């Protein structure tokens, strides 16, 4: 039980260490993605678990991933385009990004990382690694709810200083619902490929907001 709680809270703790405490985005990336990548490898190696997470899937699963991702992308960009003045304080955000060292040439690298690497590591950790650990005891429904909650928890930590109140709560709730959707994909198709595709397109929407609305 203690080990499961550590695994569930671990990513959030890494985010808290990197942003509120150290206030540095590159260090946060190292801590957070280091956890998502290395912890499953270490645990799986110790358990000698060699189950594949990329398995053959019907074309319909990829179609679901693409369509859901495009819907997420349009919804994210459209929402910020319409309500940007209510959601974001541009002056405060600009100061915050400089304080977090999210500037200069690092931005291009981090944006690239968020679109291509982040969806793979997050989906692998929550919809494969943690899903497989919790599913035998809790079943699909509770596993999806629990992994989605902890997935949204560290997103709340990230958006609290960025979004005006109460939009940070709304953003966390939307992330929670997205986690449920991707968890359902995992349960239905027995692979994380559709959720990775959908997640990547959603993250692309966030990066487009940053590049074309915030900047």
GROMACS .gro file of C-alpha atoms in nm:
model
  215
    1UNK     CA    1   0.000   0.000   0.000
    2UNK     CA    2   0.279   0.242   0.092
    3UNK     CA    3   0.465   0.164  -0.230
    4UNK     CA    4   0.152   0.229  -0.435
    5UNK     CA    5   0.101   0.567  -0.266
    6UNK     CA    6   0.464   0.661  -0.333
    7UNK     CA    7   0.419   0.570  -0.699
    8UNK     CA    8   0.095   0.769  -0.720
    9UNK     CA    9   0.226   1.080  -0.544
   10UNK     CA   10   0.580   1.063  -0.689
   11UNK     CA   11   0.522   1.268  -1.008
   12UNK     CA   12   0.342   1.542  -0.810
   13UNK     CA   13   0.627   1.558  -0.560
   14UNK     CA   14   0.875   1.599  -0.845
   15UNK     CA   15   0.670   1.887  -0.986
   16UNK     CA   16   0.649   2.055  -0.643
   17UNK     CA   17   1.024   2.025  -0.599
   18UNK     CA   18   1.092   2.170  -0.943
   19UNK     CA   19   0.845   2.458  -0.967
   20UNK     CA   20   0.725   2.599  -0.631
   21UNK     CA   21   1.049   2.514  -0.451
   22UNK     CA   22   1.335   2.537  -0.705
   23UNK     CA   23   1.136   2.750  -0.953
   24UNK     CA   24   1.315   2.616  -1.258
   25UNK     CA   25   1.145   2.450  -1.557
   26UNK     CA   26   1.451   2.260  -1.694
   27UNK     CA   27   1.519   2.108  -1.351
   28UNK     CA   28   1.151   2.025  -1.318
   29UNK     CA   29   1.170   1.840  -1.649
   30UNK     CA   30   1.468   1.637  -1.528
   31UNK     CA   31   1.300   1.546  -1.199
   32UNK     CA   32   0.955   1.475  -1.340
   33UNK     CA   33   1.044   1.287  -1.657
   34UNK     CA   34   1.328   1.111  -1.482
   35UNK     CA   35   1.069   0.969  -1.242
   36UNK     CA   36   0.827   0.872  -1.520
   37UNK     CA   37   1.101   0.695  -1.714
   38UNK     CA   38   1.322   0.536  -1.450
   39UNK     CA   39   1.076   0.423  -1.183
   40UNK     CA   40   0.878   0.189  -1.415
   41UNK     CA   41   1.204   0.047  -1.551
   42UNK     CA   42   1.341  -0.024  -1.202
   43UNK     CA   43   1.015  -0.168  -1.069
   44UNK     CA   44   0.949  -0.375  -1.381
   45UNK     CA   45   1.305  -0.508  -1.380
   46UNK     CA   46   1.276  -0.615  -1.017
   47UNK     CA   47   0.945  -0.786  -1.088
   48UNK     CA   48   1.079  -0.929  -1.414
   49UNK     CA   49   0.774  -0.789  -1.587
   50UNK     CA   50   0.821  -0.793  -1.962
   51UNK     CA   51   0.465  -0.729  -2.074
   52UNK     CA   52   0.447  -0.519  -2.386
   53UNK     CA   53   0.268  -0.187  -2.384
   54UNK     CA   54   0.267  -0.148  -2.761
   55UNK     CA   55   0.055  -0.433  -2.890
   56UNK     CA   56  -0.122  -0.483  -3.223
   57UNK     CA   57  -0.440  -0.278  -3.236
   58UNK     CA   58  -0.723  -0.240  -3.483
   59UNK     CA   59  -0.723   0.063  -3.712
   60UNK     CA   60  -1.032   0.186  -3.531
   61UNK     CA   61  -0.827   0.247  -3.217
   62UNK     CA   62  -0.592   0.483  -3.403
   63UNK     CA   63  -0.890   0.656  -3.558
   64UNK     CA   64  -1.038   0.710  -3.212
   65UNK     CA   65  -0.706   0.849  -3.091
   66UNK     CA   66  -0.672   1.088  -3.384
   67UNK     CA   67  -1.032   1.214  -3.376
   68UNK     CA   68  -1.039   1.262  -2.998
   69UNK     CA   69  -0.701   1.437  -3.013
   70UNK     CA   70  -0.814   1.677  -3.285
   71UNK     CA   71  -1.126   1.759  -3.083
   72UNK     CA   72  -0.909   1.828  -2.777
   73UNK     CA   73  -0.673   2.046  -2.982
   74UNK     CA   74  -0.957   2.256  -3.126
   75UNK     CA   75  -1.132   2.285  -2.789
   76UNK     CA   76  -0.814   2.395  -2.608
   77UNK     CA   77  -0.711   2.651  -2.867
   78UNK     CA   78  -1.065   2.779  -2.915
   79UNK     CA   79  -1.124   2.822  -2.543
   80UNK     CA   80  -0.806   3.025  -2.489
   81UNK     CA   81  -0.866   3.227  -2.805
   82UNK     CA   82  -1.209   3.332  -2.679
   83UNK     CA   83  -1.138   3.372  -2.308
   84UNK     CA   84  -0.766   3.453  -2.287
   85UNK     CA   85  -0.819   3.784  -2.105
   86UNK     CA   86  -1.015   3.607  -1.830
   87UNK     CA   87  -0.791   3.303  -1.795
   88UNK     CA   88  -0.439   3.450  -1.810
   89UNK     CA   89  -0.268   3.757  -1.669
   90UNK     CA   90  -0.010   3.812  -1.943
   91UNK     CA   91   0.219   4.038  -1.740
   92UNK     CA   92   0.224   3.800  -1.445
   93UNK     CA   93   0.277   3.500  -1.672
   94UNK     CA   94   0.569   3.664  -1.856
   95UNK     CA   95   0.738   3.739  -1.523
   96UNK     CA   96   0.671   3.385  -1.404
   97UNK     CA   97   0.819   3.222  -1.716
   98UNK     CA   98   1.138   3.426  -1.680
   99UNK     CA   99   1.154   3.331  -1.313
  100UNK     CA  100   1.114   2.965  -1.408
  101UNK     CA  101   1.387   2.995  -1.676
  102UNK     CA  102   1.139   2.910  -1.952
  103UNK     CA  103   1.308   3.147  -2.196
  104UNK     CA  104   1.537   3.170  -2.496
  105UNK     CA  105   1.652   2.865  -2.685
  106UNK     CA  106   1.522   2.637  -2.409
  107UNK     CA  107   1.165   2.711  -2.517
  108UNK     CA  108   1.203   2.538  -2.855
  109UNK     CA  109   1.352   2.228  -2.696
  110UNK     CA  110   1.092   2.214  -2.421
  111UNK     CA  111   0.802   2.265  -2.664
  112UNK     CA  112   0.939   1.984  -2.882
  113UNK     CA  113   0.971   1.764  -2.573
  114UNK     CA  114   0.617   1.839  -2.454
  115UNK     CA  115   0.461   1.746  -2.788
  116UNK     CA  116   0.660   1.433  -2.871
  117UNK     CA  117   0.804   1.288  -2.549
  118UNK     CA  118   0.563   1.396  -2.278
  119UNK     CA  119   0.259   1.202  -2.413
  120UNK     CA  120   0.460   0.880  -2.438
  121UNK     CA  121   0.607   0.899  -2.088
  122UNK     CA  122   0.286   1.013  -1.918
  123UNK     CA  123   0.068   0.755  -2.092
  124UNK     CA  124   0.323   0.482  -2.025
  125UNK     CA  125   0.336   0.571  -1.655
  126UNK     CA  126  -0.036   0.618  -1.586
  127UNK     CA  127  -0.220   0.412  -1.845
  128UNK     CA  128   0.023   0.124  -1.860
  129UNK     CA  129   0.253   0.100  -1.556
  130UNK     CA  130   0.013   0.221  -1.284
  131UNK     CA  131  -0.291   0.077  -1.460
  132UNK     CA  132  -0.136  -0.270  -1.464
  133UNK     CA  133  -0.042  -0.242  -1.096
  134UNK     CA  134  -0.386  -0.133  -0.976
  135UNK     CA  135  -0.616  -0.319  -1.213
  136UNK     CA  136  -0.586  -0.670  -1.058
  137UNK     CA  137  -0.705  -0.540  -0.718
  138UNK     CA  138  -0.937  -0.254  -0.811
  139UNK     CA  139  -1.078  -0.336  -1.152
  140UNK     CA  140  -1.101  -0.108  -1.452
  141UNK     CA  141  -1.337   0.165  -1.324
  142UNK     CA  142  -1.156   0.244  -0.997
  143UNK     CA  143  -0.816   0.213  -1.161
  144UNK     CA  144  -0.912   0.467  -1.427
  145UNK     CA  145  -1.052   0.707  -1.164
  146UNK     CA  146  -0.750   0.682  -0.933
  147UNK     CA  147  -0.487   0.716  -1.205
  148UNK     CA  148  -0.680   1.008  -1.358
  149UNK     CA  149  -0.699   1.185  -1.021
  150UNK     CA  150  -0.327   1.162  -0.954
  151UNK     CA  151  -0.254   1.249  -1.316
  152UNK     CA  152  -0.455   1.570  -1.276
  153UNK     CA  153  -0.307   1.648  -0.931
  154UNK     CA  154   0.032   1.768  -1.052
  155UNK     CA  155  -0.131   1.956  -1.338
  156UNK     CA  156  -0.314   2.156  -1.073
  157UNK     CA  157   0.021   2.242  -0.914
  158UNK     CA  158   0.147   2.366  -1.252
  159UNK     CA  159  -0.155   2.577  -1.350
  160UNK     CA  160  -0.226   2.736  -1.010
  161UNK     CA  161   0.027   3.020  -1.056
  162UNK     CA  162  -0.046   3.049  -1.431
  163UNK     CA  163  -0.425   3.075  -1.455
  164UNK     CA  164  -0.653   3.324  -1.286
  165UNK     CA  165  -0.890   3.182  -1.025
  166UNK     CA  166  -1.108   2.975  -1.064
  167UNK     CA  167  -0.975   2.863  -1.404
  168UNK     CA  168  -0.692   2.661  -1.249
  169UNK     CA  169  -0.957   2.438  -1.088
  170UNK     CA  170  -1.142   2.411  -1.417
  171UNK     CA  171  -0.819   2.319  -1.597
  172UNK     CA  172  -0.745   2.043  -1.345
  173UNK     CA  173  -1.098   1.907  -1.386
  174UNK     CA  174  -1.057   1.899  -1.764
  175UNK     CA  175  -0.725   1.716  -1.726
  176UNK     CA  176  -0.900   1.468  -1.495
  177UNK     CA  177  -1.168   1.405  -1.760
  178UNK     CA  178  -0.900   1.365  -2.027
  179UNK     CA  179  -0.729   1.107  -1.805
  180UNK     CA  180  -1.057   0.918  -1.777
  181UNK     CA  181  -1.099   0.924  -2.155
  182UNK     CA  182  -0.746   0.793  -2.213
  183UNK     CA  183  -0.796   0.534  -1.940
  184UNK     CA  184  -1.107   0.411  -2.121
  185UNK     CA  185  -0.903   0.385  -2.441
  186UNK     CA  186  -0.647   0.177  -2.251
  187UNK     CA  187  -0.915  -0.050  -2.110
  188UNK     CA  188  -1.104  -0.093  -2.437
  189UNK     CA  189  -0.816  -0.138  -2.680
  190UNK     CA  190  -0.559  -0.299  -2.441
  191UNK     CA  191  -0.286  -0.067  -2.564
  192UNK     CA  192  -0.173   0.288  -2.492
  193UNK     CA  193  -0.115   0.380  -2.857
  194UNK     CA  194  -0.454   0.556  -2.907
  195UNK     CA  195  -0.413   0.751  -2.584
  196UNK     CA  196  -0.061   0.858  -2.684
  197UNK     CA  197  -0.188   0.987  -3.020
  198UNK     CA  198  -0.480   1.171  -2.858
  199UNK     CA  199  -0.259   1.307  -2.579
  200UNK     CA  200   0.002   1.432  -2.826
  201UNK     CA  201  -0.255   1.626  -3.026
  202UNK     CA  202  -0.398   1.776  -2.706
  203UNK     CA  203  -0.048   1.886  -2.600
  204UNK     CA  204   0.001   2.034  -2.947
  205UNK     CA  205  -0.308   2.246  -2.879
  206UNK     CA  206  -0.152   2.372  -2.555
  207UNK     CA  207   0.173   2.458  -2.731
  208UNK     CA  208  -0.015   2.642  -3.006
  209UNK     CA  209  -0.182   2.847  -2.734
  210UNK     CA  210   0.159   2.932  -2.593
  211UNK     CA  211   0.317   3.017  -2.928
  212UNK     CA  212   0.031   3.207  -3.095
  213UNK     CA  213  -0.177   3.347  -2.809
  214UNK     CA  214   0.043   3.390  -2.502
  215UNK     CA  215   0.351   3.507  -2.692
   0.00000   0.00000   0.00000
